[in-house]
Coordinates of C-alpha atoms in Angstrom, one line a residue:
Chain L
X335 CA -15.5 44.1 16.6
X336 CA -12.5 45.9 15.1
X337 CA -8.8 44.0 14.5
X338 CA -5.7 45.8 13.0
X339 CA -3.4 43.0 12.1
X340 CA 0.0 43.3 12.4
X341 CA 2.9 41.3 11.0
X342 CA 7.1 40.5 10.4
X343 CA 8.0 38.5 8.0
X344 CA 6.6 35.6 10.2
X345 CA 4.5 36.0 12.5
X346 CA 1.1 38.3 12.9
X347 CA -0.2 40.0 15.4
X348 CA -3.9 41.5 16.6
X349 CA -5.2 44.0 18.5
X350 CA -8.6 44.0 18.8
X351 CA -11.3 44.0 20.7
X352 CA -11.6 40.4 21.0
X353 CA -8.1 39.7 21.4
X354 CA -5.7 39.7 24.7
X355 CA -4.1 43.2 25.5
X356 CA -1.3 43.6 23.1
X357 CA 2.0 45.4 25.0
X358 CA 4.2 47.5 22.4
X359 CA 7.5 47.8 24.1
X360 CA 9.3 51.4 24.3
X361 CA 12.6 50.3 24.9
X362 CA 14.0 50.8 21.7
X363 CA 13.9 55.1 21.9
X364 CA 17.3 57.3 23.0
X365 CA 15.2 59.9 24.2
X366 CA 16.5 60.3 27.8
X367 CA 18.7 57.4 27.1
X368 CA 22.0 59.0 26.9
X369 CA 24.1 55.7 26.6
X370 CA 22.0 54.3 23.7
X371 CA 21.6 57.7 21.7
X372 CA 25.2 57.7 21.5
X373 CA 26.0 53.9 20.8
X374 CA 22.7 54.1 17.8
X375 CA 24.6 57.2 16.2
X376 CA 28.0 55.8 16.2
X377 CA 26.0 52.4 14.5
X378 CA 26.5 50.2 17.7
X379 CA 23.1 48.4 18.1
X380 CA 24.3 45.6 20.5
X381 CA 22.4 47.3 23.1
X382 CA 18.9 48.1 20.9
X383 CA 19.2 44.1 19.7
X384 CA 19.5 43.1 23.7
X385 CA 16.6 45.6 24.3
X386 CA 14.3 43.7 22.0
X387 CA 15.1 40.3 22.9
X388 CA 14.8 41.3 26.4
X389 CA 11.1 42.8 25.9
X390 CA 9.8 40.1 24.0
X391 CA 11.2 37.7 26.8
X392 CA 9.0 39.9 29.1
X393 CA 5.8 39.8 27.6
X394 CA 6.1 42.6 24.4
X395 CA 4.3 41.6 21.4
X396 CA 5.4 44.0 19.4
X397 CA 8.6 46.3 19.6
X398 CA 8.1 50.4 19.3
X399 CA 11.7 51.6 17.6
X400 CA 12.2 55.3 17.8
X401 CA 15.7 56.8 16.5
X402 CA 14.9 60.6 17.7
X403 CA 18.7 61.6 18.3
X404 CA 19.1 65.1 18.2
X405 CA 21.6 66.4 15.1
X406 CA 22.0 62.8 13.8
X407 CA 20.4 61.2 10.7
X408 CA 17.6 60.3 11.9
X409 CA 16.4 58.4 8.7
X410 CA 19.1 56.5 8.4
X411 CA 19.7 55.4 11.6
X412 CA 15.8 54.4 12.1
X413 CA 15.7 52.0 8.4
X414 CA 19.1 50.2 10.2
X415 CA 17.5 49.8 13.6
X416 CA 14.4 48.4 12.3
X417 CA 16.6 45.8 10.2
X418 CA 19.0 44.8 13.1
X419 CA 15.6 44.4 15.2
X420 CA 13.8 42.4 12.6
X421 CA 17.1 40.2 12.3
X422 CA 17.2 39.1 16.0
X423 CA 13.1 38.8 16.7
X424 CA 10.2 38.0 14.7
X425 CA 7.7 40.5 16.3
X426 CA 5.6 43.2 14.3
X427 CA 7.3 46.3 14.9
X428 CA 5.7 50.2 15.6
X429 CA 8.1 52.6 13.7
X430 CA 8.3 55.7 15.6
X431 CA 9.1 59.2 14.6
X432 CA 7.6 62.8 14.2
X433 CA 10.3 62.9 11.1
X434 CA 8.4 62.6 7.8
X435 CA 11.1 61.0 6.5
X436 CA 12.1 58.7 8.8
X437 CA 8.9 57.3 8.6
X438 CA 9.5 56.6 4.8
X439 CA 12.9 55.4 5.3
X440 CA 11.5 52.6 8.3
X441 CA 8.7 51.8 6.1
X442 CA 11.1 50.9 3.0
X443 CA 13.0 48.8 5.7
X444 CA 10.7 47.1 7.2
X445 CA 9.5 43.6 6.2
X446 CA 6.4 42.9 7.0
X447 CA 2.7 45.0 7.9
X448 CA 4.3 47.5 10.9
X449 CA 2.5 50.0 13.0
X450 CA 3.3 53.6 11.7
X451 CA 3.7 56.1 15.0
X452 CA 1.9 58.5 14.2
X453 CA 0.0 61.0 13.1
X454 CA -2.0 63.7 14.6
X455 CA -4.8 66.3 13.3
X456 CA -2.3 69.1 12.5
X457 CA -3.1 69.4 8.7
X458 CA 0.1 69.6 8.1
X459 CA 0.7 65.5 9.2
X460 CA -2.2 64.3 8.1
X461 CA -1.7 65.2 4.4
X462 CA 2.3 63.5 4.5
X463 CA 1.5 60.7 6.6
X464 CA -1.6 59.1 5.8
X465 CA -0.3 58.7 1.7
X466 CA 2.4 57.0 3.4
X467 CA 0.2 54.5 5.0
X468 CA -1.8 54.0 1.9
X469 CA 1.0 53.3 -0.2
X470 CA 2.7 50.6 2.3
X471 CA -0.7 49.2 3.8
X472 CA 0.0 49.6 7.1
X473 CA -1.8 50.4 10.0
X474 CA -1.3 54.0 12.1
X475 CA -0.9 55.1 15.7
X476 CA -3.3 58.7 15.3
X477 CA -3.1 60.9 18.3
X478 CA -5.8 63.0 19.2
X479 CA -4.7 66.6 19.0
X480 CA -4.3 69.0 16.4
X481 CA -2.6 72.6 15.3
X482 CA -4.7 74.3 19.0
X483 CA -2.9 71.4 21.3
X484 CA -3.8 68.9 23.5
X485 CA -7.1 70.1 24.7
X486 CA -8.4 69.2 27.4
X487 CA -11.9 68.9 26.9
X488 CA -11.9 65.1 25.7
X489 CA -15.2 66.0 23.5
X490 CA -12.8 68.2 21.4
X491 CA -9.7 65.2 21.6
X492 CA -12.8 63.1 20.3
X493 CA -13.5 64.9 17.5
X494 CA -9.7 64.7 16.6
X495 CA -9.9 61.5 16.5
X496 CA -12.6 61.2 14.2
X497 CA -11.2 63.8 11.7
X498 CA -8.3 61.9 11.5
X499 CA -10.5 58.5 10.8
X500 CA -12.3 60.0 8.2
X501 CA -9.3 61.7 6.4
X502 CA -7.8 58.1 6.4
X503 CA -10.7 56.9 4.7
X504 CA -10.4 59.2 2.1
X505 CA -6.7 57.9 1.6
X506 CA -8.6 54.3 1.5
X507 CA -7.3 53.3 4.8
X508 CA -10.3 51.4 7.0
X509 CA -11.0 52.6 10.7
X510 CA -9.7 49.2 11.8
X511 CA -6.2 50.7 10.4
X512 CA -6.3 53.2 12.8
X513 CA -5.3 52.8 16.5
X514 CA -6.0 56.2 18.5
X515 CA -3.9 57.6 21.1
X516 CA -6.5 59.2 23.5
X517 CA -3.3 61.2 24.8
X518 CA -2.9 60.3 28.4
X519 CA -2.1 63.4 30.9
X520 CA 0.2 63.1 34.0
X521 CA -3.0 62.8 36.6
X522 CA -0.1 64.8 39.3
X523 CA -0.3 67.8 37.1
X524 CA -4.1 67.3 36.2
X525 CA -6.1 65.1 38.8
X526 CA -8.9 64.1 36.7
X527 CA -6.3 63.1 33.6
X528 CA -6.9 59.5 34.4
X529 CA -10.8 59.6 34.5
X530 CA -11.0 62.0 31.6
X531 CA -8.7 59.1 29.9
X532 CA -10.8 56.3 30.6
X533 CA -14.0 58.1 29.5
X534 CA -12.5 58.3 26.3
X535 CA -11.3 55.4 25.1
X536 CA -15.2 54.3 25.9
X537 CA -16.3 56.6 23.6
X538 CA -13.6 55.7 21.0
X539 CA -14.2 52.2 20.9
X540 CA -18.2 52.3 21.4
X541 CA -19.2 55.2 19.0
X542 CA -15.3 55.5 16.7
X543 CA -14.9 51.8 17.0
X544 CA -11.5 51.9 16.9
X545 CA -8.5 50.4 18.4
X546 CA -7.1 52.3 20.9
X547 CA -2.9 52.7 22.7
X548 CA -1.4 55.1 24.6
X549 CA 2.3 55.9 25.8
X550 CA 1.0 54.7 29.5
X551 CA 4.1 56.0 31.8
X552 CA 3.1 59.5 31.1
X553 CA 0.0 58.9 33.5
X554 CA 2.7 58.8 36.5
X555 CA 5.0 61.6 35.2
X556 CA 6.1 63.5 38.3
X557 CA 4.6 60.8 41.1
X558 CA 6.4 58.2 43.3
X559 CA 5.9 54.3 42.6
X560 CA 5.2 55.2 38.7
X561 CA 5.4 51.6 37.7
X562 CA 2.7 50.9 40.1
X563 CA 0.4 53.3 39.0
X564 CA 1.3 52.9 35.2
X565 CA -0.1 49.1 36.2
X566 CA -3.1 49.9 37.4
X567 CA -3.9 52.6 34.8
X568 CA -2.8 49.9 32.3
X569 CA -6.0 47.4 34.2
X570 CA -8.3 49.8 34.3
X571 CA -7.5 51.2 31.0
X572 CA -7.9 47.9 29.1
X573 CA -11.4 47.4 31.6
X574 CA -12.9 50.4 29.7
X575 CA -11.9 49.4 26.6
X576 CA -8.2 50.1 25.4
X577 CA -6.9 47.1 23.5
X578 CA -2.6 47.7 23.4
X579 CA -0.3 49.7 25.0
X580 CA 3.5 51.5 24.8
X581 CA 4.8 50.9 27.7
X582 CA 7.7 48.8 29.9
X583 CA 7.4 45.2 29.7
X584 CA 10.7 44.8 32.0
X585 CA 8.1 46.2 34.4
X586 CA 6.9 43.3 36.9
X587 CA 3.6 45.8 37.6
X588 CA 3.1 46.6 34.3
X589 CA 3.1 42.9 33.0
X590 CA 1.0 41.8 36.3
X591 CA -1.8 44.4 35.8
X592 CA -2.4 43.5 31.7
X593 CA -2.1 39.8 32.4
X594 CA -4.7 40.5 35.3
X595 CA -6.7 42.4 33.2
X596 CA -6.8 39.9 30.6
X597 CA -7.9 37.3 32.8
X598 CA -10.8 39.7 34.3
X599 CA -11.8 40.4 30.5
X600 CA -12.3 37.1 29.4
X601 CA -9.3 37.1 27.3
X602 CA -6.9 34.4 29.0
X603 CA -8.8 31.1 27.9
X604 CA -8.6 28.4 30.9
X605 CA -6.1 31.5 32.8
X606 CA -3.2 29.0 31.0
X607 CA -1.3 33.1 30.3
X608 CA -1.4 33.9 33.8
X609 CA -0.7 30.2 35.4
X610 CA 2.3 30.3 33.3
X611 CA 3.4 33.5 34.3
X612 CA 2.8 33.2 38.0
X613 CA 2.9 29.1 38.6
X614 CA 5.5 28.6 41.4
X615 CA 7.2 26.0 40.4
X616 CA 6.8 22.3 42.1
X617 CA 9.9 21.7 43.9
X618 CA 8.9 18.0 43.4
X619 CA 8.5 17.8 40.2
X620 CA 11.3 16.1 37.6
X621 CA 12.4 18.5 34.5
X622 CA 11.0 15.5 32.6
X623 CA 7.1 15.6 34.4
X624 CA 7.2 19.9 33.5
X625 CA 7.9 19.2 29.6
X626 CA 5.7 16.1 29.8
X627 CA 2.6 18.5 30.9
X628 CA 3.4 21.6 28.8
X629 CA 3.3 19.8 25.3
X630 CA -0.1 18.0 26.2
X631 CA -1.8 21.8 26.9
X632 CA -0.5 22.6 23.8
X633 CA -1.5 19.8 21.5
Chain G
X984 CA 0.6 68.5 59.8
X985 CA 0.2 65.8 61.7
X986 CA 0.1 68.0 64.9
X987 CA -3.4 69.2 65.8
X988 CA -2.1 71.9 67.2
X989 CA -0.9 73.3 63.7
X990 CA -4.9 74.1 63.0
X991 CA -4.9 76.5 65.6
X992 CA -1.6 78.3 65.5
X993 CA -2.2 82.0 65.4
X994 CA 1.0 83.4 63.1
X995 CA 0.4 86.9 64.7
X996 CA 1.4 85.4 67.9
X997 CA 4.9 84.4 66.4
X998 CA 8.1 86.8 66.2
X999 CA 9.4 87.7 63.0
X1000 CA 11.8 85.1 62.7
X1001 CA 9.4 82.2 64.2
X1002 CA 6.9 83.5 61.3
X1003 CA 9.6 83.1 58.6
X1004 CA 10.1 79.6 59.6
X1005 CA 6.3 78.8 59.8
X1006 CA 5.4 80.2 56.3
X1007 CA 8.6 78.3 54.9
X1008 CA 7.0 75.0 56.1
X1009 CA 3.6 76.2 55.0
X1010 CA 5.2 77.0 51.5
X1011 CA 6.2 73.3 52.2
X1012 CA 2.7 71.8 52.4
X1013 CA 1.0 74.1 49.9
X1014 CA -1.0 76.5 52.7
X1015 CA -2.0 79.3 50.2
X1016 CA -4.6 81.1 53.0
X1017 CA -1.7 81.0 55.4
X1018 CA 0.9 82.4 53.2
X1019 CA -1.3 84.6 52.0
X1020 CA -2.2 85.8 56.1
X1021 CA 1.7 85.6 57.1
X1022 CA 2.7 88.0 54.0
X1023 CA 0.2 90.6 55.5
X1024 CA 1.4 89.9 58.9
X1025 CA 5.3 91.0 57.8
X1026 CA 4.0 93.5 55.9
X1027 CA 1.6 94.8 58.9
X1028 CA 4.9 94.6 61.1
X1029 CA 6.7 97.1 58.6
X1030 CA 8.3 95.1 56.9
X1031 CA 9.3 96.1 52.9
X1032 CA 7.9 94.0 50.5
X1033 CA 10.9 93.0 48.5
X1034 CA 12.1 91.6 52.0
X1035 CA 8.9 89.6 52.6
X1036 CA 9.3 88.7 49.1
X1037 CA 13.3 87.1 50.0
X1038 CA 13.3 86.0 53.2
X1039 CA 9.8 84.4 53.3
X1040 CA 8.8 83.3 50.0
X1041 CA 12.1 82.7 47.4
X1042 CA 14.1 81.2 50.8
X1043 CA 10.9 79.2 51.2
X1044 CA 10.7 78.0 47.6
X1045 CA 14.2 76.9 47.3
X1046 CA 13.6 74.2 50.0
X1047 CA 11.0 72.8 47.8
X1048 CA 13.4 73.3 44.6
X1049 CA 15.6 71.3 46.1
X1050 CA 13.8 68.5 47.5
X1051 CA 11.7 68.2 44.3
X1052 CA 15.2 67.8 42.2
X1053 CA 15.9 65.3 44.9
X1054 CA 12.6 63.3 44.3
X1055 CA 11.9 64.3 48.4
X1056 CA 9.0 65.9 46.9
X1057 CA 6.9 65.4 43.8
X1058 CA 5.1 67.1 41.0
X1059 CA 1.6 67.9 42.9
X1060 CA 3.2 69.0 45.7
X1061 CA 5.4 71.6 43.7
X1062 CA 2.1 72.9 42.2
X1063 CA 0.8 73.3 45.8
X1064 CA 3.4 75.5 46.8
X1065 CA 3.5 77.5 43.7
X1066 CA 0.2 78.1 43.7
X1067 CA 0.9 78.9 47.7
X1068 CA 3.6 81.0 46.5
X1069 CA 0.8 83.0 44.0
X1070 CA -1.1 83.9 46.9
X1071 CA 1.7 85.7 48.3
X1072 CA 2.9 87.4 45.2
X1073 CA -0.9 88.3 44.7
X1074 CA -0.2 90.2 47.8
X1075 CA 3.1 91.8 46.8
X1076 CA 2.8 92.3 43.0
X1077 CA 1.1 95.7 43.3
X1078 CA 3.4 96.9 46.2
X1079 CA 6.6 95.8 44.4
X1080 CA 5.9 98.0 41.5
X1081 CA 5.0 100.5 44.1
X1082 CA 8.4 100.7 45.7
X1083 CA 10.1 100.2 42.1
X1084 CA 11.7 97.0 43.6
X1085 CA 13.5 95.0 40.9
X1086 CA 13.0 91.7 40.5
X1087 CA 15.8 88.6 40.5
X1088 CA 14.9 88.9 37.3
X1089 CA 12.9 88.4 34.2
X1090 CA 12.0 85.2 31.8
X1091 CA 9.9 84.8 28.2
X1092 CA 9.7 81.6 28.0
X1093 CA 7.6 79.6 25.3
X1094 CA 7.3 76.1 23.5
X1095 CA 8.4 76.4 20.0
X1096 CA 7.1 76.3 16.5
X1097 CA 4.7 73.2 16.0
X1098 CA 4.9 71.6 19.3
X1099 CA 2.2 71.7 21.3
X1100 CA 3.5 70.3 25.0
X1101 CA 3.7 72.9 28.0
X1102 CA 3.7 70.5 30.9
X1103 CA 7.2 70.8 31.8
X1104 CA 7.5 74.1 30.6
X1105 CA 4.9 75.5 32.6
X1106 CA 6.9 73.5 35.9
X1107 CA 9.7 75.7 34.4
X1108 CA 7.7 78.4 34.9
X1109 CA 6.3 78.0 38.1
X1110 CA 10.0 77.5 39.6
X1111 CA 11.3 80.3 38.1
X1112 CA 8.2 82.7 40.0
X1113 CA 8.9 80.9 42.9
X1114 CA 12.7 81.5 42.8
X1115 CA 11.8 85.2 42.5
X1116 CA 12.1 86.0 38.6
X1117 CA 9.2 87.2 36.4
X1118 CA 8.3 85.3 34.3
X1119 CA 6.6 85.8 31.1
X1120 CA 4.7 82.5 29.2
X1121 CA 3.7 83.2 25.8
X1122 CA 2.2 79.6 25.5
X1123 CA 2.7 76.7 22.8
X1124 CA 3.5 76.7 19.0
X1125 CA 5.4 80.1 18.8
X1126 CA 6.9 81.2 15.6
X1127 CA 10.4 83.5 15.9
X1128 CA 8.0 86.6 15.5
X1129 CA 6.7 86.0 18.6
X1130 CA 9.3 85.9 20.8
X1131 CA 10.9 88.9 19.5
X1132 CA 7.9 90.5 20.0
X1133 CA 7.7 88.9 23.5
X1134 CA 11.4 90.3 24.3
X1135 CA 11.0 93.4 22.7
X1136 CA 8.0 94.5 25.0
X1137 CA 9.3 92.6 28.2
X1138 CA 13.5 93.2 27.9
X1139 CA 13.7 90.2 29.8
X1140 CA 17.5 88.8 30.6
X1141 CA 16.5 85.2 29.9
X1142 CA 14.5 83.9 26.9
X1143 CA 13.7 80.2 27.8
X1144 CA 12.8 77.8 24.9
X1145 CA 10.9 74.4 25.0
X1146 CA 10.6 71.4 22.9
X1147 CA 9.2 68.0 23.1
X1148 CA 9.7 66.5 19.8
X1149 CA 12.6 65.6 17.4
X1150 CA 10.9 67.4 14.3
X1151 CA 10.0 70.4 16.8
X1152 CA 13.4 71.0 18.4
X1153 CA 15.3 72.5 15.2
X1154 CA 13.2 75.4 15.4
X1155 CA 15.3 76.9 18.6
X1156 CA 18.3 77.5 16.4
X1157 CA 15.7 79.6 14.1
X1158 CA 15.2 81.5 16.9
X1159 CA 18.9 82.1 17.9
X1160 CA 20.0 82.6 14.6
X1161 CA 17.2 85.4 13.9
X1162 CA 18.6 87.3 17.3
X1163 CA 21.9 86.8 16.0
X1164 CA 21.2 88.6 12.8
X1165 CA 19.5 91.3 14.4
X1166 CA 22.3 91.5 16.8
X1167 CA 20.7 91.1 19.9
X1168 CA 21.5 88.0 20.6
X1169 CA 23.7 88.4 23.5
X1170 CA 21.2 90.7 25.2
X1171 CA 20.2 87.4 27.1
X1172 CA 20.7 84.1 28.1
X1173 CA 19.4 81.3 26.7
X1174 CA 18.0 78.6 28.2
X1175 CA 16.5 75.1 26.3
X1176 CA 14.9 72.3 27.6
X1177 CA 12.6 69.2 27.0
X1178 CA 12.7 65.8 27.1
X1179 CA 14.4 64.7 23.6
X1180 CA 17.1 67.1 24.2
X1181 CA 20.2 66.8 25.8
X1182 CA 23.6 69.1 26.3
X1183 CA 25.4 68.9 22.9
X1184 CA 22.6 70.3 21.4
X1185 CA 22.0 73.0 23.4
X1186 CA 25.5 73.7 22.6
X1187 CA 24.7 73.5 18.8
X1188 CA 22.3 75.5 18.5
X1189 CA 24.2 78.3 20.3
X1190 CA 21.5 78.0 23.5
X1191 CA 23.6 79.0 27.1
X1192 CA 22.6 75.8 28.5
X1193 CA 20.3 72.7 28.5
X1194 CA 18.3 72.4 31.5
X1195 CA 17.1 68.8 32.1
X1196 CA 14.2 69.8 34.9
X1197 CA 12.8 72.8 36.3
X1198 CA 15.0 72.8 39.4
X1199 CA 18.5 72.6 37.1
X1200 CA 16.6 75.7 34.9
X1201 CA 16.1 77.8 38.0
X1202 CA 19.8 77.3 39.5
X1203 CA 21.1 77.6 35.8
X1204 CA 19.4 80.9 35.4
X1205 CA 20.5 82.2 38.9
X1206 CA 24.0 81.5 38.0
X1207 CA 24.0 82.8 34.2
X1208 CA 21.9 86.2 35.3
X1209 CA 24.7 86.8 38.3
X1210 CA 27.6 86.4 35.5
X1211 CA 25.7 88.2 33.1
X1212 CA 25.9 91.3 35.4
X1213 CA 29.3 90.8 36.5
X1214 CA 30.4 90.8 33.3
X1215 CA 28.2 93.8 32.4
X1216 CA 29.3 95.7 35.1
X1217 CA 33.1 95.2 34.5
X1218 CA 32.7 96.2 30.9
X1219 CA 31.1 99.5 32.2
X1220 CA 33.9 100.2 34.6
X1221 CA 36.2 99.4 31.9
X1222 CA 34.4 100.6 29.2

């Protein structure tokens, strides 16, 4: 059994194996968002706070926050995101950049254990980001390819994967700190991405044992009805084994499928998740009955 | 496809202009046996191969260019008719050089320095074949050395760059700033693309244009190329 814990100043979070599908939210990233690059560079965040209240209302238990705007500080403008966010919700956050220094400037922001996204098996990361994890304790988002690309022979992504565990030991950082990304392929370009997927993030959590995540919507890439699939990728995902995601919580499908999935893996005690999210309400029933009932389930 | 009738349509009982429309569709639904049996049928009939190459193939392909920008069709049905497409130009290729015919024109395209992504860059590529051009993919993680090299053997007009990260993206205006230096950069147009991209900085780094999917890339280089040569041409009649 493997948990990375996760925490803001007041509140933790787990993925594990154990423990109930945990959805990152990738809202909070300008790429392809041309309204929100510009209103993060100019230092408007109204629409990044709305973004994060918005996904954790939806189901997110913990908020991905990417600054990549192109010709802008990206450092800067990361480190001021992450405080706005942390001001207006109390969920872990994954800091997201390929920018060495962005990284450092989110971490030195941050309050809190975050998720640090990412690094991969190019050498090259390995040996600045995994000193950065060390030094803040944190846990790490570690994709699976390295200097030759994203191969597609998942033996080699495997291997990836475990180079980059062991490196992290050497830095002192435990497996359990380290959440693979198996690298999800759009399954329109290659047909057998999704089966290749699932196949290994078996292997990573029964031989690596590690927590696994994936950016989910790339499965889709290029196909109609994406949120559709992305849902029951997301189910059939977390059946073989995957234990959090980065994906759209605003997404009905994408919420309905790791729900499901959690009720079909033993993780939604008594189904009370589910029956909350899908209960039609009574039309009979007073305001006063529905409070009267929700604080005895929780006592 | 729905008709039964499709499975036993002979396309050497159609005329010429019948046939055209026929392989069009099957470019459509991805037929490569049939384009590669109507392609010998033109040819068979006489036809040169730079024609079969225009009025069946590109005319074909920029019905699916346009449908796929449109979201009418989507990304494994573009690889079914490029690879539909490849069976016909497996065909042509060796008669084209033949006859010395020229084609719309030529690319180098590759993703940059330290990135690793070649999904949408290989889409780019496939669109750009299917729109005519020749296209020349020197794969991922490509320092400035190579593409020089890459347009020094191939003298394309259009060197096409590709980028899917923040850290990785930089490295285009390396590349245009080496061509500068060596003076050579206006030998071609430029053309960026990628997902973290957007216009204003394909204008910083000094690219032609941003391309935000393969369709815009293939209709940006058609447009750029035909300037290009305009401009060309009136400088040698002035000149």
């Amino acid at each position: 059994m493997t948990n990375t814990l996760l925490s803001s100043a007041s509140r933790e979070v787990v993925i594990g194996f154990e423990q109930p599908f945990v959805i990152i939210g990738e809202r909070i990233n300008p790429t392809g968002r041309k309204l929100l690059a510009a209103e993060m560079k100019a230092g408007d965040f109204s629409r990044v706070e709305a973004d994060a209240l918005a996904q954790v209302a939806a189901g997110a238990q913990v908020l991905d926050v990417n600054a990549g705007i192109p010709l802008a500080d990206e450092p800067g403008i990361l480190a001021e995101t992450i405080r706005r966010v942390q001001a207006v919700t109390d969920v872990p956050l994954s800091i997201d950049s390929s920018v060495i220094e962005a990284l450092a400037a989110g971490l030195a922001a941050y309050e809190g254990r975050p998720l640090l996204n990412s690094v991969t098996g190019e050498d090259e990361s390995l040996e600045r980001v995994l000193p950065l994890v060390s030094k803040h304790s944190c846990a790490v988002v570690a994709i699976s390819n390295d200097e030759t690309g994203i191969s597609e022979d998942i033996d080699v992504r495997f291997e990836v994967a475990k180079k980059i565990v062991q490196r992290a030991a050497d830095h002192g950082i435990p497996a359990s700190d380290v959440v693979v990304d198996p690298l999800v392929m759009p399954v329109g370009a290659l047909n057998d991405a999704g089966r290749k997927a699932m196949q290994l993030i078996r292997r990573l959590r029964t031989e690596l044992k590690v927590n696994t995540t994936c950016g989910a919507s790339n499965i889709s890439f290029g196909l109609p009805n994406r949120n559709g699939l992305n849902g029951v990728f997301l189910a059939m995902a977390a059946g073989a084994g995957m234990t959090s995601a980065i994906t759209n919580p605003l997404h009905g499908e994408v919420m309905l499928a790791v729900r499901g999935a959690n009720v079909m893996l033993g993780r939604d005690p008594e189904c009370r998740r589910w029956m909350q999210a899908y209960r039609e309400p009574n039309p009979d029933a007073g305001a006063g009955r529905e409070r009267r009932r929700s604080n005895r389930r929780r006592a | 496809m729905s008709d039964a009738n499709d499975d036993d349509l002979d396309l050497t009982t159609l005329d010429d202009d019948d046939l055209v429309q026929q392989m069009h569709d099957d470019l459509y639904d991805g037929l490569a046996e049939e384009i590669d049996e109507g392609v010998r049928i033109l040819l068979g009939r006489g036809w040169p191969p730079d024609k079969v190459l225009g009025n069946a193939l590109v005319d074909g392909m920029t019905v699916v260019g346009i449908d796929f920008r449109d979201g009418i069709l989507f990304v494994p049905e573009v690889l079914m008719a490029a690879n539909a497409m490849k069976a016909g130009m497996a065909v042509l290729r060796p008669l084209l050089a033949e006859t010395g015919a020229k084609p719309v024109g030529k690319m180098v395209i590759g993703t940059v320095k330290g990135d690793i992504h070649d999904i949408g860059k290989n889409l780019v590529g496939m669109m750009m074949e299917g729109a005519g051009f020749e296209v020349i993919d020197i794969g991922i993680n490509n320092p400035v050395q190579n593409y020089l090299d890459a347009l020094d053997e191939h003298k394309p007009e259009i060197l096409g760059m590709s980028a899917l990260l923040t850290t990785t993206m930089p490295y285009m205006k390396v590349v245009i700033e080496t061509l500068e230096q060596k003076g050579i950069r206006d030998d071609y147009v430029i053309l960026v693309g990628g997902a973290p991209l957007n216009e204003e900085f394909g204008k910083a780094v000094g690219a032609d244009a941003y391309c935000r999917d393969a369709a815009t890339a293939v209709e940006t280089a058609k447009r750029l190329v035909a300037a290009k040569r305009e401009a060309s041409a009136h400088q040698a009649v002035i000149g």
